[in-house]
Amino acid sequence: MSPEHIFGLTVSGLTVGMIYALIALGYTMVYGVLQLINFAHGEVFTIGGYIAASTLIWIGVDATTPLAVKVLYFTVAVLVSLVLTATLGWLIERVAYRPLRGQTRIIALLSAIGTSIFLQNMIVIIFGPQPIIMPTAIVPTGFVEIFGARIRILQIVIIVVSLLLMGLLTWIVKGTRIGKAMRATSQDREAAEMMGIETNLTISFTFVMGSALAAIGGFLVAMYYGSLQFNTGFLYGLKAFTAAVLGGIGNIPGAVVGALILGLAENWGVGLSLGVLAWLLVAGLGLGLYFQLVRAPRQRISHIADEFRTPAYERQVRNVYRFAPVLAVRTLLSERTDALVHVSAQHALRLMVGNIIIFGLAIVFFASGDMQFASKWQHVISFVVLMAILMFRPSGILGENIQEKV
Amino acid sequence: MAAITARISSFFGRVPRWVYIVAVLAFAIAFPMLEYFGLMQTLWLRVGTRALVYVLLAVGLNLVLGETGLLHLGYVAFFAVGAYTTAILSSPRFDIQWNFWVIIAIAMGLAMLFGFLIGVPTLRLRGDYLAIVTLAFGEITRMTLNNWEGLTNGPGGIPGIYPPQIFGWTVDSPAEFFYLLLVTVVIVVWLLNNLKNSRIGRAWNALREDEIAAHHAGVGPTRAKMLAVVMSSGIAGLAGAIFAYYQQFINPTYFLFMQSVIVVSMVVIGGMGSIPGAILGAVVLDTTPEIIRQTFTSWLPAAIGPDFLPGVQAAMQTEFDRYRMAIFGLVIVLMVVFRPEGLLPNKLWRREMHEEDPRELEKTGQHLFDFEEGTQDLEV
């Protein structure tokens, strides 16, 4: 396990993470505005990649094309893909979601799934079931050595492009009029409407922007892996949504952070030996213990109303976290506990179970030493991450940012 | 036109319910006999048997999706758990043949356990999370079945599952499986119908309508939802176990995400929260593609001549599934946009979907809520 190897894995983790982030941003923005999981987003991503790749195939690029012309073709492909995919995003919202405003969530979600299946099968019907191959001539090749690791130039391109796009998005959301309208709409649609904001237009704009980002993500994936399949978007969509939940749904920086963590976790998880992963688990255990013993009780105690605050009461709450399993179970079983202690006990028990699981895994991993997860388990890792985050911090790492109306 | 449909629907509304039940049951019991007397190809008996498996899945999913209002997108995973339990415990793979009842119990128990494990982190949260986690769980289950070759033989699947023996009766022909499934469906539907009108059934409906209000009226949301998820997982496990016996061979491709979606669309198209709807949805969606396929590949060519539209015939054999899925997607969208209550709707759902339409109130009747008149008095 050389440091170069670890660095290389980190860079590819960040690359994949950036692509997840581009997709996750679309999920999180739509969720913020409509409280709807836009299932069709994964398909929009695939279609973006397909359109870009087939435009390039149609133009016809080969190794003899001069660089300037290549750049021109490249730009044309990106633009075509952006425009068509953004239109598709707008159309999806118009046809499948807008008629359902005001219906229950489950209905809208079903419509989203129907759209997703329809689009996925339309890709097969239009482009055929075989994967579409990206013309290799357009893809930047070559490597650079950084810290002794061979890094593909394409990886650097992906990371830089994604960072630029995220900067652009942040500027749009924070610094422009339409961004302000988006934030207002996601806070309270009715109130925003009363203030003279065209909420329908704003929602459409959100879909257009999310789809455009996904289209670029699709293009980058097609370049990175050389090909795209009709069902690529399904898995990417799932993971990007996981990333959005991980960072806190509705939270734009959260989506990026969650996506990067997920990308790293996947690449480290199958690339590093169990002995090395065990050290990561030890670090995680440290964090978990910090949460259990310091952060959580402190936060809980700060919620005690002043007139009830006594040192004995504070100690009781703190002890529930400290001696979690025994005391927490006893507290939960006893009938004479007040709500704060009861909630603390539940929370402490959850944290404790998590820490015990991490501890057990760390020991198993240390004992397994040089063994490694086969790469076919890669997708399982993101699922485990999703379950863990839902179990212990459902609001995500940076906290969710949606206004729920009762 | 509207008057005619109204008269027809009022005629069907006046026929007592037991007449429908008896008619459907009589048809189901007579169905395998048509094959026995040579009136029908064995193919259709197989289609019917598979439809019964889907009926079981649809009524099981209806418990979660229709009654409780939780979107469950990994239902096929529990089906897979049941099927693989049978395949592993009663096949030459490990050369064991356990008792039918033991296997059914293990299959249901395992599926319920997985349902519980999925429910623990997600049911406390907003409903959408259950959708995404169950979806992911479905995919992970399939990947695990594909990758864990020591147990499941990976993509190769498990062949040669032994036929079940129930009290000395060896079930090994399609007709016998049809009757086995029919009995199972009747029992499950009867139990679910009783549950629907019980205390917990009403709690589920209350949660679906308004979770916060239900919580404040004394329904523990997590516990009630957990019960629904665990029970429907058990039904899927049962369906899976019988399916594996019937199929005699299973591999991970039987348990794709699309299967979950198909079951969801059965419930949606039939009418969420309505058991007859779920049954109708399952039967219609399972048999229609076969009918269309047969129409184009054998019936029409036989009637018109073998030269009938050669392109269509070839396309039907290769491309058909793809169009079928695309149409499924489209039908789900159209259905939720134009008729969200489904074909055989549950009364409560229909009213909820058409709150703004005064005719619906008349049609479904004010008597749905006895307290409604009282509240009107108060307001006056």
PDB file of N, CA, C and O in Angstrom, chain A residues 31 37 39 100 103-106 109-111 113-115 117-118 121 124-125 234 238 241 245 350 376 379 383 387 390-391 394 400 402 404 406, chain B residues 65 69 71 73 121 124-126 128-129 132-133 135-137 139-140 143 147 212 257 261 264 268 322-323 325-326 329 332-333 336 352-353:
ATOM      1  N   TYR A  31     -35.397  18.933  -5.190  1.00  0.00           N
ATOM      2  CA  TYR A  31     -35.996  18.553  -3.915  1.00  0.00           C
ATOM      3  C   TYR A  31     -36.242  19.786  -3.061  1.00  0.00           C
ATOM      4  O   TYR A  31     -37.273  19.902  -2.390  1.00  0.00           O
ATOM      5  N   ILE A  37     -38.464  13.734  -5.311  1.00  0.00           N
ATOM      6  CA  ILE A  37     -37.285  13.051  -5.831  1.00  0.00           C
ATOM      7  C   ILE A  37     -37.490  12.904  -7.323  1.00  0.00           C
ATOM      8  O   ILE A  37     -38.369  12.181  -7.772  1.00  0.00           O
ATOM      9  N   PHE A  39     -36.900  11.243 -10.083  1.00  0.00           N
ATOM     10  CA  PHE A  39     -36.308   9.967 -10.486  1.00  0.00           C
ATOM     11  C   PHE A  39     -35.775  10.005 -11.904  1.00  0.00           C
ATOM     12  O   PHE A  39     -34.853   9.278 -12.253  1.00  0.00           O
ATOM     13  N   LEU A 100     -49.479  17.665 -11.432  1.00  0.00           N
ATOM     14  CA  LEU A 100     -49.688  16.975 -10.160  1.00  0.00           C
ATOM     15  C   LEU A 100     -49.414  17.852  -8.949  1.00  0.00           C
ATOM     16  O   LEU A 100     -49.419  17.366  -7.831  1.00  0.00           O
ATOM     17  N   GLN A 103     -51.080  17.420  -5.429  1.00  0.00           N
ATOM     18  CA  GLN A 103     -51.428  16.029  -5.119  1.00  0.00           C
ATOM     19  C   GLN A 103     -50.492  15.534  -4.018  1.00  0.00           C
ATOM     20  O   GLN A 103     -49.506  16.191  -3.684  1.00  0.00           O
ATOM     21  N   THR A 104     -50.794  14.333  -3.515  1.00  0.00           N
ATOM     22  CA  THR A 104     -49.900  13.809  -2.486  1.00  0.00           C
ATOM     23  C   THR A 104     -48.537  13.492  -3.106  1.00  0.00           C
ATOM     24  O   THR A 104     -48.406  13.332  -4.308  1.00  0.00           O
ATOM     25  N   ARG A 105     -47.561  13.405  -2.227  1.00  0.00           N
ATOM     26  CA  ARG A 105     -46.205  13.185  -2.685  1.00  0.00           C
ATOM     27  C   ARG A 105     -46.031  11.885  -3.436  1.00  0.00           C
ATOM     28  O   ARG A 105     -45.300  11.795  -4.403  1.00  0.00           O
ATOM     29  N   ILE A 106     -46.716  10.862  -2.951  1.00  0.00           N
ATOM     30  CA  ILE A 106     -46.507   9.540  -3.521  1.00  0.00           C
ATOM     31  C   ILE A 106     -46.943   9.519  -4.983  1.00  0.00           C
ATOM     32  O   ILE A 106     -46.327   8.878  -5.836  1.00  0.00           O
ATOM     33  N   LEU A 109     -44.240  11.116  -7.012  1.00  0.00           N
ATOM     34  CA  LEU A 109     -43.097  10.213  -7.063  1.00  0.00           C
ATOM     35  C   LEU A 109     -43.344   9.105  -8.088  1.00  0.00           C
ATOM     36  O   LEU A 109     -42.447   8.726  -8.847  1.00  0.00           O
ATOM     37  N   LEU A 110     -44.571   8.611  -8.115  1.00  0.00           N
ATOM     38  CA  LEU A 110     -44.912   7.570  -9.092  1.00  0.00           C
ATOM     39  C   LEU A 110     -44.767   8.101 -10.507  1.00  0.00           C
ATOM     40  O   LEU A 110     -44.241   7.425 -11.395  1.00  0.00           O
ATOM     41  N   SER A 111     -45.214   9.318 -10.711  1.00  0.00           N
ATOM     42  CA  SER A 111     -45.093   9.923 -12.030  1.00  0.00           C
ATOM     43  C   SER A 111     -43.619  10.021 -12.416  1.00  0.00           C
ATOM     44  O   SER A 111     -43.238   9.752 -13.560  1.00  0.00           O
ATOM     45  N   ILE A 113     -41.217   8.070 -11.449  1.00  0.00           N
ATOM     46  CA  ILE A 113     -40.702   6.744 -11.795  1.00  0.00           C
ATOM     47  C   ILE A 113     -41.169   6.340 -13.182  1.00  0.00           C
ATOM     48  O   ILE A 113     -40.397   5.816 -13.990  1.00  0.00           O
ATOM     49  N   GLY A 114     -42.448   6.613 -13.465  1.00  0.00           N
ATOM     50  CA  GLY A 114     -42.957   6.303 -14.804  1.00  0.00           C
ATOM     51  C   GLY A 114     -42.149   7.011 -15.869  1.00  0.00           C
ATOM     52  O   GLY A 114     -41.744   6.408 -16.872  1.00  0.00           O
ATOM     53  N   THR A 115     -41.861   8.299 -15.634  1.00  0.00           N
ATOM     54  CA  THR A 115     -41.070   9.057 -16.594  1.00  0.00           C
ATOM     55  C   THR A 115     -39.703   8.422 -16.789  1.00  0.00           C
ATOM     56  O   THR A 115     -39.211   8.289 -17.914  1.00  0.00           O
ATOM     57  N   ILE A 117     -38.751   5.296 -16.340  1.00  0.00           N
ATOM     58  CA  ILE A 117     -38.800   4.050 -17.121  1.00  0.00           C
ATOM     59  C   ILE A 117     -39.020   4.350 -18.585  1.00  0.00           C
ATOM     60  O   ILE A 117     -38.375   3.779 -19.466  1.00  0.00           O
ATOM     61  N   PHE A 118     -39.930   5.287 -18.828  1.00  0.00           N
ATOM     62  CA  PHE A 118     -40.225   5.641 -20.211  1.00  0.00           C
ATOM     63  C   PHE A 118     -38.963   6.128 -20.915  1.00  0.00           C
ATOM     64  O   PHE A 118     -38.615   5.655 -22.000  1.00  0.00           O
ATOM     65  N   ASN A 121     -36.305   3.379 -21.605  1.00  0.00           N
ATOM     66  CA  ASN A 121     -36.625   2.497 -22.716  1.00  0.00           C
ATOM     67  C   ASN A 121     -36.631   3.233 -24.045  1.00  0.00           C
ATOM     68  O   ASN A 121     -36.352   2.647 -25.084  1.00  0.00           O
ATOM     69  N   VAL A 124     -33.204   3.023 -25.396  1.00  0.00           N
ATOM     70  CA  VAL A 124     -32.944   1.751 -26.078  1.00  0.00           C
ATOM     71  C   VAL A 124     -33.610   1.747 -27.446  1.00  0.00           C
ATOM     72  O   VAL A 124     -33.036   1.306 -28.442  1.00  0.00           O
ATOM     73  N   ILE A 125     -34.832   2.254 -27.515  1.00  0.00           N
ATOM     74  CA  ILE A 125     -35.554   2.205 -28.784  1.00  0.00           C
ATOM     75  C   ILE A 125     -34.864   3.100 -29.813  1.00  0.00           C
ATOM     76  O   ILE A 125     -34.722   2.731 -30.979  1.00  0.00           O
ATOM     77  N   PHE A 234     -29.206   4.973 -14.215  1.00  0.00           N
ATOM     78  CA  PHE A 234     -29.944   4.452 -13.072  1.00  0.00           C
ATOM     79  C   PHE A 234     -29.054   4.389 -11.833  1.00  0.00           C
ATOM     80  O   PHE A 234     -29.371   4.940 -10.781  1.00  0.00           O
ATOM     81  N   LEU A 238     -28.967   6.894  -8.601  1.00  0.00           N
ATOM     82  CA  LEU A 238     -29.134   6.362  -7.249  1.00  0.00           C
ATOM     83  C   LEU A 238     -28.022   6.870  -6.337  1.00  0.00           C
ATOM     84  O   LEU A 238     -28.256   7.327  -5.219  1.00  0.00           O
ATOM     85  N   PHE A 241     -28.257  10.583  -5.687  1.00  0.00           N
ATOM     86  CA  PHE A 241     -29.268  10.892  -4.686  1.00  0.00           C
ATOM     87  C   PHE A 241     -28.747  10.565  -3.298  1.00  0.00           C
ATOM     88  O   PHE A 241     -28.959  11.313  -2.347  1.00  0.00           O
ATOM     89  N   VAL A 245     -28.492  13.067  -0.103  1.00  0.00           N
ATOM     90  CA  VAL A 245     -28.993  12.790   1.238  1.00  0.00           C
ATOM     91  C   VAL A 245     -27.843  12.857   2.243  1.00  0.00           C
ATOM     92  O   VAL A 245     -27.976  13.377   3.349  1.00  0.00           O
ATOM     93  N   ARG A 350     -28.627   4.666  19.892  1.00  0.00           N
ATOM     94  CA  ARG A 350     -28.304   4.583  18.460  1.00  0.00           C
ATOM     95  C   ARG A 350     -26.824   4.833  18.216  1.00  0.00           C
ATOM     96  O   ARG A 350     -26.157   4.091  17.494  1.00  0.00           O
ATOM     97  N   LYS A 376     -16.322  -5.873  -7.420  1.00  0.00           N
ATOM     98  CA  LYS A 376     -17.737  -6.046  -7.705  1.00  0.00           C
ATOM     99  C   LYS A 376     -18.616  -5.625  -6.531  1.00  0.00           C
ATOM    100  O   LYS A 376     -19.806  -5.426  -6.679  1.00  0.00           O
ATOM    101  N   HIS A 379     -20.559  -1.156  -5.553  1.00  0.00           N
ATOM    102  CA  HIS A 379     -21.855  -0.475  -5.450  1.00  0.00           C
ATOM    103  C   HIS A 379     -22.513  -0.697  -4.101  1.00  0.00           C
ATOM    104  O   HIS A 379     -23.329   0.103  -3.665  1.00  0.00           O
ATOM    105  N   PHE A 383     -24.517   1.929  -0.737  1.00  0.00           N
ATOM    106  CA  PHE A 383     -25.746   1.584  -0.030  1.00  0.00           C
ATOM    107  C   PHE A 383     -25.517   1.550   1.480  1.00  0.00           C
ATOM    108  O   PHE A 383     -26.320   2.064   2.256  1.00  0.00           O
ATOM    109  N   MET A 387     -27.433   3.784   4.314  1.00  0.00           N
ATOM    110  CA  MET A 387     -28.122   3.263   5.491  1.00  0.00           C
ATOM    111  C   MET A 387     -27.538   3.872   6.755  1.00  0.00           C
ATOM    112  O   MET A 387     -28.253   4.251   7.676  1.00  0.00           O
ATOM    113  N   LEU A 390     -28.674   7.446   7.231  1.00  0.00           N
ATOM    114  CA  LEU A 390     -30.082   7.546   7.611  1.00  0.00           C
ATOM    115  C   LEU A 390     -30.281   7.121   9.054  1.00  0.00           C
ATOM    116  O   LEU A 390     -31.147   7.613   9.761  1.00  0.00           O
ATOM    117  N   MET A 391     -29.448   6.183   9.481  1.00  0.00           N
ATOM    118  CA  MET A 391     -29.558   5.662  10.834  1.00  0.00           C
ATOM    119  C   MET A 391     -29.109   6.709  11.855  1.00  0.00           C
ATOM    120  O   MET A 391     -29.760   6.910  12.868  1.00  0.00           O
ATOM    121  N   PRO A 394     -29.994  11.526   9.893  1.00  0.00           N
ATOM    122  CA  PRO A 394     -30.861  11.594   8.710  1.00  0.00           C
ATOM    123  C   PRO A 394     -30.867  12.946   8.039  1.00  0.00           C
ATOM    124  O   PRO A 394     -31.195  13.038   6.860  1.00  0.00           O
ATOM    125  N   GLU A 400     -30.121  19.386   6.410  1.00  0.00           N
ATOM    126  CA  GLU A 400     -30.969  19.577   5.246  1.00  0.00           C
ATOM    127  C   GLU A 400     -31.519  20.985   5.230  1.00  0.00           C
ATOM    128  O   GLU A 400     -31.550  21.684   6.224  1.00  0.00           O
ATOM    129  N   ILE A 402     -34.664  22.251   3.758  1.00  0.00           N
ATOM    130  CA  ILE A 402     -35.972  22.346   3.126  1.00  0.00           C
ATOM    131  C   ILE A 402     -36.953  22.833   4.180  1.00  0.00           C
ATOM    132  O   ILE A 402     -36.802  22.566   5.364  1.00  0.00           O
ATOM    133  N   GLU A 404     -40.429  22.457   5.554  1.00  0.00           N
ATOM    134  CA  GLU A 404     -41.581  21.562   5.488  1.00  0.00           C
ATOM    135  C   GLU A 404     -42.801  22.286   6.018  1.00  0.00           C
ATOM    136  O   GLU A 404     -42.776  22.850   7.103  1.00  0.00           O
ATOM    137  N   VAL A 406     -46.603  22.312   7.352  1.00  0.00           N
ATOM    138  CA  VAL A 406     -47.512  21.385   8.028  1.00  0.00           C
ATOM    139  C   VAL A 406     -48.927  21.690   7.595  1.00  0.00           C
ATOM    140  O   VAL A 406     -49.322  22.831   7.559  1.00  0.00           O
TER     141      VAL A 406
ATOM    142  N   LEU B  65     -48.225   0.231  -0.113  1.00  0.00           N
ATOM    143  CA  LEU B  65     -48.388   1.348  -1.035  1.00  0.00           C
ATOM    144  C   LEU B  65     -49.793   1.931  -0.949  1.00  0.00           C
ATOM    145  O   LEU B  65     -49.975   3.139  -0.887  1.00  0.00           O
ATOM    146  N   GLY B  69     -49.680   4.078   2.301  1.00  0.00           N
ATOM    147  CA  GLY B  69     -49.198   5.224   1.545  1.00  0.00           C
ATOM    148  C   GLY B  69     -47.699   5.392   1.560  1.00  0.00           C
ATOM    149  O   GLY B  69     -47.192   6.510   1.529  1.00  0.00           O
ATOM    150  N   LEU B  71     -44.186   4.503  -0.446  1.00  0.00           N
ATOM    151  CA  LEU B  71     -43.727   4.008  -1.742  1.00  0.00           C
ATOM    152  C   LEU B  71     -42.581   3.038  -1.527  1.00  0.00           C
ATOM    153  O   LEU B  71     -41.542   3.390  -0.982  1.00  0.00           O
ATOM    154  N   LEU B  73     -40.078   0.498  -3.367  1.00  0.00           N
ATOM    155  CA  LEU B  73     -39.590   0.234  -4.723  1.00  0.00           C
ATOM    156  C   LEU B  73     -38.654  -0.958  -4.797  1.00  0.00           C
ATOM    157  O   LEU B  73     -38.037  -1.188  -5.816  1.00  0.00           O
ATOM    158  N   PRO B 121     -34.128   2.094  10.002  1.00  0.00           N
ATOM    159  CA  PRO B 121     -33.606   3.446   9.809  1.00  0.00           C
ATOM    160  C   PRO B 121     -34.535   4.362   9.025  1.00  0.00           C
ATOM    161  O   PRO B 121     -34.414   5.577   9.129  1.00  0.00           O
ATOM    162  N   ARG B 124     -38.773   6.137  10.400  1.00  0.00           N
ATOM    163  CA  ARG B 124     -38.923   7.316  11.244  1.00  0.00           C
ATOM    164  C   ARG B 124     -38.846   8.584  10.402  1.00  0.00           C
ATOM    165  O   ARG B 124     -39.188   9.662  10.855  1.00  0.00           O
ATOM    166  N   LEU B 125     -38.353   8.424   9.177  1.00  0.00           N
ATOM    167  CA  LEU B 125     -38.070   9.599   8.360  1.00  0.00           C
ATOM    168  C   LEU B 125     -39.207   9.886   7.397  1.00  0.00           C
ATOM    169  O   LEU B 125     -40.202   9.193   7.362  1.00  0.00           O
ATOM    170  N   ARG B 126     -39.027  10.915   6.586  1.00  0.00           N
ATOM    171  CA  ARG B 126     -40.019  11.264   5.587  1.00  0.00           C
ATOM    172  C   ARG B 126     -40.215  10.112   4.609  1.00  0.00           C
ATOM    173  O   ARG B 126     -39.293   9.339   4.353  1.00  0.00           O
ATOM    174  N   ASP B 128     -40.256   9.689   1.450  1.00  0.00           N
ATOM    175  CA  ASP B 128     -39.436   9.526   0.247  1.00  0.00           C
ATOM    176  C   ASP B 128     -38.218   8.672   0.515  1.00  0.00           C
ATOM    177  O   ASP B 128     -37.736   7.979  -0.366  1.00  0.00           O
ATOM    178  N   TYR B 129     -37.712   8.764   1.737  1.00  0.00           N
ATOM    179  CA  TYR B 129     -36.495   8.017   2.007  1.00  0.00           C
ATOM    180  C   TYR B 129     -36.743   6.523   1.891  1.00  0.00           C
ATOM    181  O   TYR B 129     -35.873   5.784   1.460  1.00  0.00           O
ATOM    182  N   ILE B 132     -36.302   5.460  -1.728  1.00  0.00           N
ATOM    183  CA  ILE B 132     -34.946   5.371  -2.257  1.00  0.00           C
ATOM    184  C   ILE B 132     -34.184   4.226  -1.588  1.00  0.00           C
ATOM    185  O   ILE B 132     -33.415   3.518  -2.232  1.00  0.00           O
ATOM    186  N   VAL B 133     -34.423   4.010  -0.305  1.00  0.00           N
ATOM    187  CA  VAL B 133     -33.695   2.940   0.380  1.00  0.00           C
ATOM    188  C   VAL B 133     -34.174   1.576  -0.099  1.00  0.00           C
ATOM    189  O   VAL B 133     -33.371   0.673  -0.343  1.00  0.00           O
ATOM    190  N   LEU B 135     -35.417   0.966  -2.976  1.00  0.00           N
ATOM    191  CA  LEU B 135     -34.894   0.823  -4.337  1.00  0.00           C
ATOM    192  C   LEU B 135     -33.455   0.315  -4.280  1.00  0.00           C
ATOM    193  O   LEU B 135     -33.076  -0.656  -4.947  1.00  0.00           O
ATOM    194  N   ALA B 136     -32.652   0.996  -3.448  1.00  0.00           N
ATOM    195  CA  ALA B 136     -31.249   0.597  -3.320  1.00  0.00           C
ATOM    196  C   ALA B 136     -31.157  -0.822  -2.782  1.00  0.00           C
ATOM    197  O   ALA B 136     -30.357  -1.629  -3.266  1.00  0.00           O
ATOM    198  N   PHE B 137     -32.018  -1.148  -1.834  1.00  0.00           N
ATOM    199  CA  PHE B 137     -31.976  -2.496  -1.257  1.00  0.00           C
ATOM    200  C   PHE B 137     -32.271  -3.551  -2.322  1.00  0.00           C
ATOM    201  O   PHE B 137     -31.615  -4.596  -2.371  1.00  0.00           O
ATOM    202  N   GLU B 139     -31.651  -3.359  -5.496  1.00  0.00           N
ATOM    203  CA  GLU B 139     -30.485  -3.498  -6.357  1.00  0.00           C
ATOM    204  C   GLU B 139     -29.362  -4.252  -5.650  1.00  0.00           C
ATOM    205  O   GLU B 139     -28.712  -5.111  -6.232  1.00  0.00           O
ATOM    206  N   ILE B 140     -29.164  -3.922  -4.375  1.00  0.00           N
ATOM    207  CA  ILE B 140     -28.086  -4.572  -3.622  1.00  0.00           C
ATOM    208  C   ILE B 140     -28.366  -6.067  -3.497  1.00  0.00           C
ATOM    209  O   ILE B 140     -27.461  -6.896  -3.620  1.00  0.00           O
ATOM    210  N   MET B 143     -27.453  -7.635  -6.711  1.00  0.00           N
ATOM    211  CA  MET B 143     -25.997  -7.713  -6.878  1.00  0.00           C
ATOM    212  C   MET B 143     -25.398  -8.784  -5.978  1.00  0.00           C
ATOM    213  O   MET B 143     -24.487  -9.511  -6.379  1.00  0.00           O
ATOM    214  N   ASN B 147     -23.196 -11.869  -6.991  1.00  0.00           N
ATOM    215  CA  ASN B 147     -21.780 -11.924  -6.618  1.00  0.00           C
ATOM    216  C   ASN B 147     -21.445 -13.040  -5.644  1.00  0.00           C
ATOM    217  O   ASN B 147     -20.317 -13.500  -5.603  1.00  0.00           O
ATOM    218  N   ILE B 212     -49.505  13.578  10.594  1.00  0.00           N
ATOM    219  CA  ILE B 212     -49.417  14.361  11.821  1.00  0.00           C
ATOM    220  C   ILE B 212     -50.715  14.238  12.613  1.00  0.00           C
ATOM    221  O   ILE B 212     -50.707  14.008  13.829  1.00  0.00           O
ATOM    222  N   PHE B 257     -35.023  -4.673 -11.016  1.00  0.00           N
ATOM    223  CA  PHE B 257     -35.763  -3.514 -10.515  1.00  0.00           C
ATOM    224  C   PHE B 257     -37.096  -3.356 -11.251  1.00  0.00           C
ATOM    225  O   PHE B 257     -38.114  -2.990 -10.662  1.00  0.00           O
ATOM    226  N   VAL B 261     -41.099  -2.414 -10.259  1.00  0.00           N
ATOM    227  CA  VAL B 261     -41.902  -1.355 -10.878  1.00  0.00           C
ATOM    228  C   VAL B 261     -43.188  -1.928 -11.448  1.00  0.00           C
ATOM    229  O   VAL B 261     -44.250  -1.317 -11.353  1.00  0.00           O
ATOM    230  N   VAL B 264     -45.533  -2.337  -8.676  1.00  0.00           N
ATOM    231  CA  VAL B 264     -46.060  -1.027  -8.281  1.00  0.00           C
ATOM    232  C   VAL B 264     -47.118  -0.573  -9.277  1.00  0.00           C
ATOM    233  O   VAL B 264     -48.192  -0.105  -8.894  1.00  0.00           O
ATOM    234  N   VAL B 268     -50.993   0.556  -8.739  1.00  0.00           N
ATOM    235  CA  VAL B 268     -51.449   1.899  -9.102  1.00  0.00           C
ATOM    236  C   VAL B 268     -52.577   1.821 -10.124  1.00  0.00           C
ATOM    237  O   VAL B 268     -53.600   2.504 -10.007  1.00  0.00           O
ATOM    238  N   ARG B 322     -39.144  -4.234 -24.928  1.00  0.00           N
ATOM    239  CA  ARG B 322     -38.692  -2.860 -24.757  1.00  0.00           C
ATOM    240  C   ARG B 322     -39.864  -1.895 -24.884  1.00  0.00           C
ATOM    241  O   ARG B 322     -40.054  -1.009 -24.063  1.00  0.00           O
ATOM    242  N   TYR B 323     -40.654  -2.093 -25.916  1.00  0.00           N
ATOM    243  CA  TYR B 323     -41.817  -1.229 -26.080  1.00  0.00           C
ATOM    244  C   TYR B 323     -42.759  -1.403 -24.902  1.00  0.00           C
ATOM    245  O   TYR B 323     -43.369  -0.469 -24.428  1.00  0.00           O
ATOM    246  N   MET B 325     -42.040  -2.024 -21.826  1.00  0.00           N
ATOM    247  CA  MET B 325     -41.609  -1.260 -20.663  1.00  0.00           C
ATOM    248  C   MET B 325     -41.827   0.231 -20.880  1.00  0.00           C
ATOM    249  O   MET B 325     -42.243   0.945 -19.974  1.00  0.00           O
ATOM    250  N   ALA B 326     -41.530   0.702 -22.105  1.00  0.00           N
ATOM    251  CA  ALA B 326     -41.749   2.122 -22.382  1.00  0.00           C
ATOM    252  C   ALA B 326     -43.225   2.457 -22.189  1.00  0.00           C
ATOM    253  O   ALA B 326     -43.578   3.483 -21.605  1.00  0.00           O
ATOM    254  N   GLY B 329     -44.125   2.689 -18.546  1.00  0.00           N
ATOM    255  CA  GLY B 329     -43.746   3.990 -17.989  1.00  0.00           C
ATOM    256  C   GLY B 329     -44.773   5.044 -18.332  1.00  0.00           C
ATOM    257  O   GLY B 329     -45.252   5.792 -17.475  1.00  0.00           O
ATOM    258  N   ILE B 332     -48.065   4.602 -16.491  1.00  0.00           N
ATOM    259  CA  ILE B 332     -48.033   5.063 -15.093  1.00  0.00           C
ATOM    260  C   ILE B 332     -48.216   6.574 -15.042  1.00  0.00           C
ATOM    261  O   ILE B 332     -49.026   7.104 -14.267  1.00  0.00           O
ATOM    262  N   VAL B 333     -47.464   7.292 -15.906  1.00  0.00           N
ATOM    263  CA  VAL B 333     -47.573   8.756 -15.884  1.00  0.00           C
ATOM    264  C   VAL B 333     -48.990   9.184 -16.225  1.00  0.00           C
ATOM    265  O   VAL B 333     -49.607   9.991 -15.517  1.00  0.00           O
ATOM    266  N   VAL B 336     -51.447   8.430 -13.320  1.00  0.00           N
ATOM    267  CA  VAL B 336     -51.446   9.305 -12.144  1.00  0.00           C
ATOM    268  C   VAL B 336     -51.881  10.716 -12.520  1.00  0.00           C
ATOM    269  O   VAL B 336     -52.394  11.454 -11.688  1.00  0.00           O
ATOM    270  N   GLU B 352     -60.294  11.667  -2.247  1.00  0.00           N
ATOM    271  CA  GLU B 352     -59.142  12.522  -1.995  1.00  0.00           C
ATOM    272  C   GLU B 352     -58.577  13.092  -3.293  1.00  0.00           C
ATOM    273  O   GLU B 352     -58.148  14.231  -3.357  1.00  0.00           O
ATOM    274  N   MET B 353     -58.606  12.245  -4.335  1.00  0.00           N
ATOM    275  CA  MET B 353     -58.034  12.676  -5.605  1.00  0.00           C
ATOM    276  C   MET B 353     -58.900  13.717  -6.298  1.00  0.00           C
ATOM    277  O   MET B 353     -58.458  14.404  -7.192  1.00  0.00           O
TER     278      MET B 353
END
